[in-house]
Short mmCIF file of C-alpha atoms in Angstrom, two decimals:
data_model
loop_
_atom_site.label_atom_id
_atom_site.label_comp_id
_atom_site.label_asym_id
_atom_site.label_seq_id
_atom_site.Cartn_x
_atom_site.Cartn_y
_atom_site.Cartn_z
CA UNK A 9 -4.88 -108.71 -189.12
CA UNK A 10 -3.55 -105.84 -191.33
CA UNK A 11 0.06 -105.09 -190.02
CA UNK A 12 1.87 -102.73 -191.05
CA UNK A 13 6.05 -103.85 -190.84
CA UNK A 14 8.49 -100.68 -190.67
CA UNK A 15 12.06 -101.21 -191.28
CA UNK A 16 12.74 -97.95 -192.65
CA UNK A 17 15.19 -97.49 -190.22
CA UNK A 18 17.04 -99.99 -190.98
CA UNK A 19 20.47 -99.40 -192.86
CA UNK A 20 22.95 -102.19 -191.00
CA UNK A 21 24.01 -104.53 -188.93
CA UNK A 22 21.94 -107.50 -187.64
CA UNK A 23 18.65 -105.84 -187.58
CA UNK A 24 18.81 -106.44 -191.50
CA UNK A 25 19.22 -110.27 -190.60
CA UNK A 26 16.49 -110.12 -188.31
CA UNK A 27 13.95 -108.12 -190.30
CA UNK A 28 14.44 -110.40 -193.59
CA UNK A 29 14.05 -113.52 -191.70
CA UNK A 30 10.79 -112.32 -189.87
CA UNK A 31 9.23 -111.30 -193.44
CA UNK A 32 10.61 -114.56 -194.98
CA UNK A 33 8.90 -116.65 -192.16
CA UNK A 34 5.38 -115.01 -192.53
CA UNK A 35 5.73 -116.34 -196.31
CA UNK A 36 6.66 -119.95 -194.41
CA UNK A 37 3.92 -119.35 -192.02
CA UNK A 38 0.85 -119.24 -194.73
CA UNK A 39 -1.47 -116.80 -192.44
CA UNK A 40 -4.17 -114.64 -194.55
CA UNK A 41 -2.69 -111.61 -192.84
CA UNK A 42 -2.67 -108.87 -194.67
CA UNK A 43 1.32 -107.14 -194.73
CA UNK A 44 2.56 -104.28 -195.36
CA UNK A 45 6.37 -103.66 -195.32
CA UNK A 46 8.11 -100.33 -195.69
CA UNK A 47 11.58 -100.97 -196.38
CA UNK A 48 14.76 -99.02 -196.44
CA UNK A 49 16.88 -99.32 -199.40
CA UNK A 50 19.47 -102.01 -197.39
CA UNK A 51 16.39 -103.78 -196.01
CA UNK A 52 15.12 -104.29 -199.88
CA UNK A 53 18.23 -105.46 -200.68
CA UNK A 54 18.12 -108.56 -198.34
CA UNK A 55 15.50 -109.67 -199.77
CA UNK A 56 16.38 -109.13 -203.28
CA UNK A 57 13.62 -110.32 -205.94
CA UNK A 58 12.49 -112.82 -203.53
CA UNK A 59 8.72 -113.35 -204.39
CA UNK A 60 5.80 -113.52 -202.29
CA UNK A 61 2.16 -114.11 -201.92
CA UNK A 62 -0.41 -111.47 -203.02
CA UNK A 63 -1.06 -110.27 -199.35
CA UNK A 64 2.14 -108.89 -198.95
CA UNK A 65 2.80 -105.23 -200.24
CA UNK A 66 6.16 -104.15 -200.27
CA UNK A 67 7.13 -100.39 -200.02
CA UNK A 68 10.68 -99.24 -201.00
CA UNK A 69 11.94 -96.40 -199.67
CA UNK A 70 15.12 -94.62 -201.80
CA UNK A 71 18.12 -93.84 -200.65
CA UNK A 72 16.64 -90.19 -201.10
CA UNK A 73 13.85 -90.54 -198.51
CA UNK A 74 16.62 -92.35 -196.52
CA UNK A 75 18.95 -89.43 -195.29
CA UNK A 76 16.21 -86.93 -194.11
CA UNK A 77 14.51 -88.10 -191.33
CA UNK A 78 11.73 -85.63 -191.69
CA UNK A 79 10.81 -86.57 -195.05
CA UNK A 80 10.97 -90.44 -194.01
CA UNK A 81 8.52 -89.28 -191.19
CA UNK A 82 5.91 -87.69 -193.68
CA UNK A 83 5.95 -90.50 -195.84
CA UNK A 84 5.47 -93.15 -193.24
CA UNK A 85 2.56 -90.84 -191.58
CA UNK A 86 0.70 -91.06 -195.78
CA UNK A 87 1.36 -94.54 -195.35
CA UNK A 88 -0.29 -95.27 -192.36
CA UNK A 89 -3.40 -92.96 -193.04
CA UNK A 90 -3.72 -94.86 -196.45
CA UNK A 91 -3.51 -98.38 -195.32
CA UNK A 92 -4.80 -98.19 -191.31
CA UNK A 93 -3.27 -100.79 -189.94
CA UNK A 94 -4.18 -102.89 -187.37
CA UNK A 95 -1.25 -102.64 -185.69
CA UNK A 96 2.67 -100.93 -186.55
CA UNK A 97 5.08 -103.23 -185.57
CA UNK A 98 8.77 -101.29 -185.97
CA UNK A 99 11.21 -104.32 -185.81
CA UNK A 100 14.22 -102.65 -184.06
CA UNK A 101 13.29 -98.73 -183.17
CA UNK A 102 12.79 -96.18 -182.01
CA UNK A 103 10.30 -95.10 -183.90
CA UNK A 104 10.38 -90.83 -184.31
CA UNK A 105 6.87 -90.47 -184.21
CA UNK A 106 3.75 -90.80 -182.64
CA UNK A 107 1.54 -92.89 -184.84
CA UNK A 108 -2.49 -92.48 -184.76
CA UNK A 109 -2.23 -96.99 -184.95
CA UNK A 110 -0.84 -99.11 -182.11
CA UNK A 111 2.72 -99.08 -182.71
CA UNK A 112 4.80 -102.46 -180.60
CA UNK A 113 9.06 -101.36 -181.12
CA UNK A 114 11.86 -103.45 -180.99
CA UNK A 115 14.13 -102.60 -178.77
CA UNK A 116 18.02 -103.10 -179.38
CA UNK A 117 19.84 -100.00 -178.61
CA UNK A 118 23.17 -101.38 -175.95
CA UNK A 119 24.45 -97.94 -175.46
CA UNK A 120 21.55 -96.93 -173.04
CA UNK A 121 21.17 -100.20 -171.47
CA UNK A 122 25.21 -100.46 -170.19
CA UNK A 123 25.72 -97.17 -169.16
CA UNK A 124 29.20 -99.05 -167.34
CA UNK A 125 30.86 -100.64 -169.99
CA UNK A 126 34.19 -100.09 -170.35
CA UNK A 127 33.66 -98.86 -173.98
CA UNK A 128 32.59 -95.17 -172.46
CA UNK A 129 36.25 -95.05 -170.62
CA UNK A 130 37.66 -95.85 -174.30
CA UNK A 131 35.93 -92.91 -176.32
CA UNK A 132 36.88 -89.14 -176.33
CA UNK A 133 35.02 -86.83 -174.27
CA UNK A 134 33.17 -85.26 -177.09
CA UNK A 135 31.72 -88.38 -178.56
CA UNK A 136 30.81 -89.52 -175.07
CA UNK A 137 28.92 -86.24 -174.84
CA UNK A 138 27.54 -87.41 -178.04
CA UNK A 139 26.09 -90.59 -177.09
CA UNK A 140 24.58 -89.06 -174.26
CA UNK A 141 22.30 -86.50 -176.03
CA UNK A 142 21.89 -89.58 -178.66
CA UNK A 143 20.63 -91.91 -175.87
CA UNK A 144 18.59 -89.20 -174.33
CA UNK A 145 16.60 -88.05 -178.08
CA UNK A 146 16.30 -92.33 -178.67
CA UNK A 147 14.93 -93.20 -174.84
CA UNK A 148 12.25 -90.09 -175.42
CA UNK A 149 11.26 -91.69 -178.84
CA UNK A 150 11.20 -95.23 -177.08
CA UNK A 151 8.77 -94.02 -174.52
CA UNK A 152 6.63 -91.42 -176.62
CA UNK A 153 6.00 -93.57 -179.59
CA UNK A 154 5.34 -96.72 -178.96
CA UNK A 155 2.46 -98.65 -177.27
CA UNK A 156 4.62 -101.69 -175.98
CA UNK A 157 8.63 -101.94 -176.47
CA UNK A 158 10.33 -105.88 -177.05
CA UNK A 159 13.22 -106.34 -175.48
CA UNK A 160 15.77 -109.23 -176.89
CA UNK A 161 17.11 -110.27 -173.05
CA UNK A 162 15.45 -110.33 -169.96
CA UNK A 163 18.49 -108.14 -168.16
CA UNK A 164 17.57 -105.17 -171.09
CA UNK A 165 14.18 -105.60 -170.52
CA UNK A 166 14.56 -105.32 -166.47
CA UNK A 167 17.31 -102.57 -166.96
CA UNK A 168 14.88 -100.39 -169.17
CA UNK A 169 11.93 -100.76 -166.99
CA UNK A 170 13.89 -99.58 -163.42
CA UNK A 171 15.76 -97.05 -164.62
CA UNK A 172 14.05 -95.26 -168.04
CA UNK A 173 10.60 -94.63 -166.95
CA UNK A 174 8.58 -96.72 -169.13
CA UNK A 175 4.92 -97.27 -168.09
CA UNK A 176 3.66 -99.28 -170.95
CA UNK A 177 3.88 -102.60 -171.95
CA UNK A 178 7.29 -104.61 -172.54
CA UNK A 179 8.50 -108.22 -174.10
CA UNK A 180 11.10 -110.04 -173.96
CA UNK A 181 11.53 -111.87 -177.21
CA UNK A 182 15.28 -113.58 -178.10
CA UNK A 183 17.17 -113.48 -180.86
CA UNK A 184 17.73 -116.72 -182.82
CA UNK A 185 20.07 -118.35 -185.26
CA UNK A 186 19.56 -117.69 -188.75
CA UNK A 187 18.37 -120.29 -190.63
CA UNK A 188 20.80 -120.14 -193.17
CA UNK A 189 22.85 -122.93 -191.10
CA UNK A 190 20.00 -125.33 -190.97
CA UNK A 191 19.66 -125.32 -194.85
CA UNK A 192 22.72 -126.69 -196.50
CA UNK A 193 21.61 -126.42 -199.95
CA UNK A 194 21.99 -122.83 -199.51
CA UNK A 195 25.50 -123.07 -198.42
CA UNK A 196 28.95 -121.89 -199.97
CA UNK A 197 32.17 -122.55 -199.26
CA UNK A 198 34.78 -120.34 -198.14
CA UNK A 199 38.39 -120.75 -198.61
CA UNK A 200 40.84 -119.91 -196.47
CA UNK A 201 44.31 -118.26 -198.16
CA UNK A 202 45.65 -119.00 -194.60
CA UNK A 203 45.65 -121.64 -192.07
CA UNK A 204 47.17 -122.86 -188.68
CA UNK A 205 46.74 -125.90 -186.11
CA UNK A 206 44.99 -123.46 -184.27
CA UNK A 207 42.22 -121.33 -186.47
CA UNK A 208 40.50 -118.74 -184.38
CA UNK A 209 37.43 -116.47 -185.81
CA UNK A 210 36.62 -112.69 -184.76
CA UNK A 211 33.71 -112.23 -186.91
CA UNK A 212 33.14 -108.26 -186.34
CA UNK A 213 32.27 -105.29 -187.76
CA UNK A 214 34.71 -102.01 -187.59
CA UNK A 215 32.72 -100.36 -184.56
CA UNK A 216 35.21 -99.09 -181.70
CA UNK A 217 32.90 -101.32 -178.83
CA UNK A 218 34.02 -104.19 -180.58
CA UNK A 219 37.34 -104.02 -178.93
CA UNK A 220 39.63 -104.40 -182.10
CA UNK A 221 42.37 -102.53 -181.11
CA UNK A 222 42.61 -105.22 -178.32
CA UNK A 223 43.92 -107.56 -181.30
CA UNK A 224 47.20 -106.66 -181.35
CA UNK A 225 47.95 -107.08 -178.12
CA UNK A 226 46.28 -110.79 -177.63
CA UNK A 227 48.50 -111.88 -180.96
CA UNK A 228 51.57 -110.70 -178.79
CA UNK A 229 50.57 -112.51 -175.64
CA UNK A 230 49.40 -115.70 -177.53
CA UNK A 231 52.90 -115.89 -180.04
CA UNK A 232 55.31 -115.96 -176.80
CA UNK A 233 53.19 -119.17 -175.22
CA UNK A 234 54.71 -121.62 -178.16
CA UNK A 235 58.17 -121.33 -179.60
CA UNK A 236 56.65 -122.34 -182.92
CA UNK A 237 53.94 -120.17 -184.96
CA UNK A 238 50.70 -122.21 -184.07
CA UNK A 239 47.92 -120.29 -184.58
CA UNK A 240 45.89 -117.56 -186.73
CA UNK A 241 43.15 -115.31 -185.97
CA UNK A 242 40.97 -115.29 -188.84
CA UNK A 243 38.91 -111.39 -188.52
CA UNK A 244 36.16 -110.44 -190.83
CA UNK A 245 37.47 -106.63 -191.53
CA UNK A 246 39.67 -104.97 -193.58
CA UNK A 247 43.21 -104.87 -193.53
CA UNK A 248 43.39 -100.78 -193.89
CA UNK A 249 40.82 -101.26 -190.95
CA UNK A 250 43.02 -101.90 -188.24
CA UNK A 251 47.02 -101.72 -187.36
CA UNK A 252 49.35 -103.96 -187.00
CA UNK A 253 52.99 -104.32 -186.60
CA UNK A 254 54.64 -106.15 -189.14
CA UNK A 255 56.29 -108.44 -186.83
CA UNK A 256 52.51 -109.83 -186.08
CA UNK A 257 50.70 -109.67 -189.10
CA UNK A 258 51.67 -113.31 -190.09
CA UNK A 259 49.53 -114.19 -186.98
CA UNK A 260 46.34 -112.31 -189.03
CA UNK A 261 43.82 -113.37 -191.72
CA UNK A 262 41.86 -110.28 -192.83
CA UNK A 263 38.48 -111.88 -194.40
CA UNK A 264 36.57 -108.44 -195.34
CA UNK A 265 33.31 -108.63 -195.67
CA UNK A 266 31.89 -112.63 -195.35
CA UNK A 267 28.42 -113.22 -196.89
CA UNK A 268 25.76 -114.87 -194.88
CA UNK A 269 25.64 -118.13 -197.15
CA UNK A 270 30.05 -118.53 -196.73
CA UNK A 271 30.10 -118.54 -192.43
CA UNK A 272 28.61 -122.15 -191.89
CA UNK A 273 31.65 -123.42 -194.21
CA UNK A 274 34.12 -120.63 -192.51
CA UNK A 275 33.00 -121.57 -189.10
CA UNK A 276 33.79 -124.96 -189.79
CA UNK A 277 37.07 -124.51 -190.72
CA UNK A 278 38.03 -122.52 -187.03
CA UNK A 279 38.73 -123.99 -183.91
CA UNK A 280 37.71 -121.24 -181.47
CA UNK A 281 35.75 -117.94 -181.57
CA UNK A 282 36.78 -115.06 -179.90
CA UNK A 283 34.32 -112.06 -179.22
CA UNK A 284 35.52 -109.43 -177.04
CA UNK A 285 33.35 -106.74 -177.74
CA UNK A 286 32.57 -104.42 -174.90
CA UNK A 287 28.83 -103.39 -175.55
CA UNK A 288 26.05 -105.58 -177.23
CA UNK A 289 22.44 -105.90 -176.40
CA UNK A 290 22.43 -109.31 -178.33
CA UNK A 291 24.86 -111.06 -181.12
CA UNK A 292 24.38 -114.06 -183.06
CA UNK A 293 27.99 -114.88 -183.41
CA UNK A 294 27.04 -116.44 -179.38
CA UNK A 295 24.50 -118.63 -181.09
CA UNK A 296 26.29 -119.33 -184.47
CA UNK A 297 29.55 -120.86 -182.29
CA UNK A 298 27.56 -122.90 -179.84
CA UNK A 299 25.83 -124.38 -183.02
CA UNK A 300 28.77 -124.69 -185.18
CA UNK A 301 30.35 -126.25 -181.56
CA UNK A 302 33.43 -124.15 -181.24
CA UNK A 303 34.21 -122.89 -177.97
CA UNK A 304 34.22 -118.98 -176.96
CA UNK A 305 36.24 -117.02 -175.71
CA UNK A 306 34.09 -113.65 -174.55
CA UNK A 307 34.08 -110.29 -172.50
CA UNK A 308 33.09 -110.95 -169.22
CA UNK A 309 29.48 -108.74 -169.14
CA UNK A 310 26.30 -108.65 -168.32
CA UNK A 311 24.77 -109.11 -172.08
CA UNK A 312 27.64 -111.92 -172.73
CA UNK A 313 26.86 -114.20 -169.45
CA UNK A 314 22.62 -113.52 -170.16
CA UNK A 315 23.72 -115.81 -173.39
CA UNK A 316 26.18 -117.80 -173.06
CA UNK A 317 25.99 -119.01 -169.26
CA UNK A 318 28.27 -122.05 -169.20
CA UNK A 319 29.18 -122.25 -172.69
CA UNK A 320 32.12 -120.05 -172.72
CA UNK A 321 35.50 -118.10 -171.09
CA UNK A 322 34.68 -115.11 -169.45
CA UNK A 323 37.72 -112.66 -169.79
CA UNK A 324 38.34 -109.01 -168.18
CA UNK A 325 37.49 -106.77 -171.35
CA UNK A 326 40.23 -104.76 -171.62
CA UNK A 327 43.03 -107.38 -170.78
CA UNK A 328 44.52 -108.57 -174.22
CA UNK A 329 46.93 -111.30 -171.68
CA UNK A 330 43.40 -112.35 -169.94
CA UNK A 331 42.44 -113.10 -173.73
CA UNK A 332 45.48 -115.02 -174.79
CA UNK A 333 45.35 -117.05 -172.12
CA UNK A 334 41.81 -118.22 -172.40
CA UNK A 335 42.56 -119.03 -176.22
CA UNK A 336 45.64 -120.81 -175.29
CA UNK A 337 43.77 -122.40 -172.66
CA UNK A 338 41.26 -124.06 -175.50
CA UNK A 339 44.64 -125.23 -177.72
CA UNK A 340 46.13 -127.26 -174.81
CA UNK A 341 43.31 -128.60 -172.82
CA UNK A 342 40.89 -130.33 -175.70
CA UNK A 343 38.43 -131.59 -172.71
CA UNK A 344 38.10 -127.85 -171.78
CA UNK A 345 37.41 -127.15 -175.13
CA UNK A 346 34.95 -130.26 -175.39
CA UNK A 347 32.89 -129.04 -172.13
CA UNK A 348 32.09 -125.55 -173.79
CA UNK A 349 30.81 -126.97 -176.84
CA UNK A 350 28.68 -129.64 -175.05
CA UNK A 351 27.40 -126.92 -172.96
CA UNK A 352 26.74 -124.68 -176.04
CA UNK A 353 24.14 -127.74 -177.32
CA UNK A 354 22.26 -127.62 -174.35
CA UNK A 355 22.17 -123.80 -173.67
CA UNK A 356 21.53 -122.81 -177.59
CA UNK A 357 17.92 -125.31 -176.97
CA UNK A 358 16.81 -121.92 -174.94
CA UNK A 359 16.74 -119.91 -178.01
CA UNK A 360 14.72 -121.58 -180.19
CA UNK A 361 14.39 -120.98 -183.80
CA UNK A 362 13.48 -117.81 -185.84
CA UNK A 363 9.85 -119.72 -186.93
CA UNK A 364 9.38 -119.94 -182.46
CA UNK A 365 10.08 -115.88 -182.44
CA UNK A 366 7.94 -115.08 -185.38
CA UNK A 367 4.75 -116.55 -184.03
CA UNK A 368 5.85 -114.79 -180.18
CA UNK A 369 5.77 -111.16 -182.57
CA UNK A 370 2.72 -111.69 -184.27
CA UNK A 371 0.77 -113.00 -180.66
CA UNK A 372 2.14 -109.72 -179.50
CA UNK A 373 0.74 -108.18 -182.14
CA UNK A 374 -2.91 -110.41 -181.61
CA UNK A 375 -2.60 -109.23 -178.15
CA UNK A 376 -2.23 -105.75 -178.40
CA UNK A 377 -4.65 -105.50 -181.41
CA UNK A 378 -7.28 -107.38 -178.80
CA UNK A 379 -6.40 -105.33 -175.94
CA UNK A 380 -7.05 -102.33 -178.14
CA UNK A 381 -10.86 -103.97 -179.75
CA UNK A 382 -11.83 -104.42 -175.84
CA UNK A 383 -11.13 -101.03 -174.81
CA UNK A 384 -13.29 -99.75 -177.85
CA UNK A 385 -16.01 -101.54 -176.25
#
């Protein structure tokens, strides 16, 4: 097969994760394939001087081609007349235009699939105007330019397909755990400047839908159960990031930014993980706790229970006490806190590892690339 790989698009976030461990397994993998990956400057950067075999070509886009989408659209449409590919596969889209190849898209975009959460009551009226012509240009490009979207749950998947008018093929092919925790050689340790008998990690970004200004709140609840200090909530931003009142900052570790290679060693060092984030489509930090076996604590929605089933606390989103109590819940009662983790083994089997959801792409890929030969015919 000649594929053509397109993460162009990508600038942040997970996707980066995802995309870098796809191209890294196709080295593991061995096929004679022939690859061709057009990368944004961030997605380069992941893989650093990494080397690989002699059938993969790597195209680097700069940071130039980057912030007009027009001129990112001419180059990829030279690209793809040069090489004709097989088959486009755009790891996360959409994709912003129609390609003459079979093009399969990722599909990873929460904001369209919970049109509910509780995040759109949070937000002023003008950026919720915002995400609605946003979700409106993106479901277009979802539907126009690809041949066959992949979905990373089933409920996005069965969401997209009632309600978005897609006629075309559709996947459903999970997320896994990176498999930086599997390889210890690769690890580094983190310190901690600050610790507790209770350690609890909120390993997020700075996004509003991650609930942060919740924080405050939850430290309040949580100090008045014990009338000594017992605990610290360890969060990977900034302290400029988010506010707190001095009274409660004794109760907060700001980590900044935590490299891929440091979270087995700073997961180790935390007792619980708390995630309240009101709109995913599919996080990792699920997977990383149930491996690392630390209990969660988690919004109760749709994308958390397709996850996490039995393997965590389900809390009302925007109820910092509902929080606290679920954390304090974990500190008192350590067969609680036992069951979740035991239950995290069995439900993070499901998932399978990042090798499993490489060879589901490319036989998506196969399949399509067949599908297309026998209609030629």
């Amino acid at each position: 097969m000649k594929i053509l790989i397109d993460n162009s698009n990508l600038f942040a976030g997970g996707g980066l994760q995802v995309a870098a461990s796809f191209i890294r397994d196709l080295k593991k993998l061995g096929y004679n394939n022939e690859y061709y990956i057009v990368q944004s400057f961030n997605s380069s950067k992941e893989l650093g001087n990494e080397s690989f075999p002699e059938n993969f070509t790597f195209i680097n886009f700069s940071k130039k081609e980057e912030k007009s989408i027009f001129k990112r659209i001419k180059e990829l449409k030279k690209i793809e007349n040069t090489i004709k590919p097989d088959v486009i596969f755009t790891v996360f889209g959409p994709s912003y235009h129609k390609s003459d190849y079979k093009k399969i898209v990722g599909f990873a975009w929460g904001f369209v699939i919970y049109p509910n959460s509780p995040y759109f009551k949070k937000i002023s009226f003008k950026t919720f105007f915002k995400f609605k012509i946003l979700n409106f240009i993106k479901v277009f490009c979802f539907n126009k330019n690809s041949d066959a979207l992949i979905f990373e749950t089933d409920y996005s998947r069965e969401y997209y397909l009632k309600n978005l008018n897609y006629k075309k093929e559709t996947y459903v092919v999970s997320n896994t755990l990176n498999t930086i925790f599997n390889q210890k050689e690769l690890h580094e340790d983190y310190y901690l400047k600050s610790k507790a008998n209770y350690n609890i990690l909120f390993l997020t970004a700075n996004y509003q839908h991650k609930n942060l200004d919740l924080l405050p709140e939850i430290i309040e609840f949580l100090r008045d159960k014990e009338k000594k200090d017992f605990f610290i909530i360890h969060v990977s931003i900034n302290e400029y990031d988010l506010e707190i009142p001095i009274e409660l900052k004794k109760y907060v570790n700001f980590l900044g930014k935590v490299t891929l290679n440091e979270l087995p060693s700073l997961y180790e060092q935390m007792d619980a993980v708390l995630m309240p984030s009101l709109l995913e489509t599919f996080s990792t930090t699920y997977l990383e706790a149930m491996f690392m076996k630390k209990p969660l604590v988690v919004s109760d929605l749709e994308f958390a229970r397709d996850i996490c089933r039995d393997s965590a606390i389900y809390c009302t989103p925007t109820s910092s006490m509902d929080f606290a109590n679920a954390l304090y819940n974990i500190f008192r009662d350590k067969q609680l806190a036992n069951t979740l983790v035991n239950n995290g083994d069995i439900n993070l089997k499901r998932f399978g590892t990042s090798l499993d959801r490489t060879k589901k792409y490319l036989a998506i890929l196969e399949k399509t690339i067949n599908t297309q030969n026998k209609k030629w015919k």
